[in-house]
Backbone as a ProteinNet text record, in pm:
[ID]
protein_1_A
[PRIMARY]
XXXXXXXXXXXXXXXXXXXXXXXXXXXXXXXXXXXXXXXXXXXXXXXXXXXXXXXXXXXXXXXXXXXXXXXXXXXX
[TERTIARY]
7328.5	7364.7	7446.3	7351.5	7432	7461.4	7548.2	7589.5	7665	7612.2	7597.2	7624.4	7691.4	7737.7	7724.6	7762.9	7777.9	7902.5	8043.9	8134.6	8242.8	8328.2	8426.8	8385	8379	8415.6	8515.1	8530.4	8650	8588	8676.4	8739.7	8631.5	8552.6	8539.3	8668.4	8801.1	8867.6	8937.6	8936.7	8965.6	8922.4	8818.6	8691.1	8736.9	8786.5	8858.4	8986.2	9062.2	9168.6	9146.4	9003	8999.2	8962	8990.4	9033.4	9190.9	9228.3	9362.5	9443.1	9521.9	9598.6	9732.2	9723.9	9863.4	9838.6	9731.1	9713.8	9619.5	9670.8	9608.7	9558.7	9456.1	9387.6	9349.8	9395.3	9367	9497	9612.2	9754.3	9693.7	9635.7	9600.1	9645.1	9566.2	9576.6	9682.3	9741.6	9812.8	9756.9	9765.7	9744.2	9811.1	9785.7	9861.7	9772.2	9651	9555.1	9560.8	9513.9	9499.3	9353	9264.6	9127.1	9056.7	9013.5	8887	8969.3	9088	9143.7	9062	9127.4	9050.9	8881.7	8882.3	8683.5	8687.2	8716.4	8686.2	8725.7	8837.5	8859.8	8733.6	8733.9	8607.5	8488.6	8420.5	8304	8338.3	8428.1	8493	8480.7	8508.1	8519.1	8349.2	8286.1	8119.5	8040.6	8136.2	8075.8	8012.6	8032.6	7963.8	8059.5	7981	8063.7	8031.9	8145.4	8158.5	8161.2	8099.6	8099.3	8097.2	8180.2	8197.4	8163.3	8068.4	8005.9	7985.5	7941.4	7936.6	7778.4	7772.9	7612.3	7501.6	7442.2	7353.1	7275.1	7217.8	7148.7	7219.4	7350	7452.1	7558.8	7578.2	7667.5	7856.8	7844.8	7972.8	8021.1	8098	8066.6	7922.9	7933.6	7841.2	7936.6	7823.4	7893.1	7873.4	7818.4	7723.1	7784.6	7751.8	7788.1	7650.1	7709.4	7570.3	7613.7	7560.3	7524.7	7489.4	7533.6	7410	7258.5	7133.6	7061.2	7054.2	6993.1	7017.9	6860.3	6888.2	6699.7	6653.9	6562.4	6469.3	6439.1	6483.7	6461	6283.6	6204.4	6079	6045.1	6060.3	5988.6	6024.4	5908	5879.9	5839.5
9968.6	9986.4	9846	9789.8	9718.9	9715.6	9690.9	9743.5	9585.2	9551.6	9414.8	9425.6	9402.1	9389.3	9253.3	9254.6	9169.9	9118.8	9178.1	9202.6	9041.9	9038.1	8895	8830.3	8952	8909.5	8884.9	8833.1	8782.1	8626.7	8558.3	8415.5	8426.2	8329.4	8332	8340.4	8267.5	8274.9	8417.7	8491.3	8659.1	8727.2	8689.5	8812.2	8790.2	8779.4	8797	8931	8871.1	8972.7	9129.1	9140.8	9256.4	9398.3	9365.2	9525.8	9523.8	9430.4	9479.3	9568.2	9631.1	9754.3	9715.3	9705.1	9666.7	9576.2	9486.7	9349.8	9412.7	9380	9421.2	9244.2	9236.1	9125.1	9154.5	9253.8	9268	9367.1	9259.2	9317.9	9404.7	9408.7	9434.8	9571.3	9636.6	9780.2	9832.7	9988.6	10009.1	10034	10088	10117.1	10046.6	10086.9	10065.6	9976.1	9931.6	9874.1	9941.4	10053	10084.8	10171.3	10158.5	10266.2	10178.2	10050	9969.7	9923.7	9968.6	9996.1	10140.1	10214.3	10348.6	10336.5	10287.4	10296.2	10179.6	10092.1	10046.7	10089	10166.7	10287.2	10391	10443.7	10547.5	10452.2	10323.1	10272.9	10234.5	10249.9	10184.2	10309.2	10404	10562.9	10570	10540.4	10545.4	10422.5	10298	10200.5	10126.3	10162.6	10048.8	9972.6	9844.9	9716.9	9691	9669.1	9640.3	9479.3	9419.2	9303.9	9323.9	9206.6	9161.4	9026.3	9021.5	8813.9	8830.4	8741	8712.4	8712.1	8793.2	8838	8713.7	8656.8	8596.8	8583.7	8709.5	8722.3	8780.8	8854.7	8935.9	8847.2	8765	8674.1	8752.9	8910.4	8960.1	8996.3	9091.6	9113.2	9156.7	9165	9234.8	9255.5	9442.8	9467.2	9549.2	9486.7	9577.7	9682.7	9769.8	9838.6	9843.1	9896.1	9862.9	9918.7	10038.5	10128	10133.6	10191.4	10169.8	10260.4	10236.5	10370	10493.1	10592.7	10696.5	10644.6	10703.9	10673.4	10872.4	10828.7	10947.6	11059.3	11135.8	11189.9	11214.8	11241.5	11272.8	11134.6	11035.1	10939.2	10833.1	10776.4	10770.8	10596.9
8479.9	8302.7	8284.3	8142	8076.3	7955.7	7866.9	7755.6	7652.8	7567	7517.8	7377.4	7284.4	7160.5	7084.6	6966	6889.9	6779.5	6870.5	6806.4	6838.4	6797.8	6869.1	6962.3	7103.3	7223.9	7282.8	7409.1	7511.9	7543.7	7509.7	7579.6	7731.1	7804.4	7907	8004.8	7997.8	8078.3	8066.1	7994.5	7986.7	8038.2	8103.6	8156.8	8301	8373.6	8463.3	8500.3	8371.3	8326.6	8270	8257.6	8166.1	8226.5	8342.9	8416.6	8482	8475.9	8547.3	8451.1	8586.1	8469.8	8464.5	8302.8	8197.5	8117.7	8155.4	8097.7	7928.4	7838.8	7698.7	7619.2	7627.4	7552.6	7362	7346.2	7214.7	7142	7097	7055.9	6932.3	6866.5	6676.4	6741.9	6822.3	6833.4	6950.2	6924.8	7055.7	7166.1	7259.7	7385.1	7521.5	7613.8	7758.6	7849.6	7833.5	7982.8	8014.1	8012.2	8095.8	8165	8025.5	8003.3	8122.8	8083.2	8181	8316.5	8357.4	8463.1	8536.4	8434.4	8534.3	8527.1	8446.3	8453.6	8589.3	8591.7	8771.1	8917.7	8848.7	8965.7	9012.2	8904.4	8905.1	8978.1	8873.5	8920.7	9118.6	9161.4	9304.3	9359.5	9289.7	9405	9422	9344	9386.2	9425.1	9483.3	9583.2	9439.4	9314.8	9212.1	9163.9	9101.4	9094.7	8958.1	8837.5	8737.4	8665.1	8618	8574.5	8421.4	8416.2	8211.1	8197.9	8098.9	8055.1	7920.8	7848.9	7734.6	7755.9	7642.8	7599.3	7513	7586.5	7537	7420.7	7408.2	7319.1	7223	7244.6	7083.2	7042.3	7141.1	7110.8	7203.1	7187.4	7209.6	7361.2	7413.2	7512.6	7613.4	7709.3	7765.4	7898.4	7916.1	8065.2	8095.7	8258.7	8341.8	8470.1	8483.1	8617.8	8641.4	8788.5	8894.5	9013.6	9041.6	9160.9	9254	9377.6	9490.5	9453.3	9492.2	9554.1	9578.9	9575.2	9687.9	9703.3	9818.6	9876.5	9867.9	9851.7	9784.3	9915.8	9940.3	10017.1	10060.9	10021.5	9972.8	10027.9	9969.5	10039.3	10097.3	10223.6	10386.8	10353.4
[MASK]
++++++++++++++++++++++++++++++++++++++++++++++++++++++++++++++++++++++++++++

């Protein structure tokens, strides 16, 4: 699953900090810096991966979620 937007985005050097618990990159609005950390925990629980990047097409943030495939029991 890939989600991209054309917003202000995030500076490339801040991308590794996006899912760290308690880290806030946007201080203009209230929050505790827990949202993406919780999303990361949920994705990890399902053996998935969460990647943050810059959208080449739109210029904003690009978020990619990767989950392992499920084997189809009817397919041999």
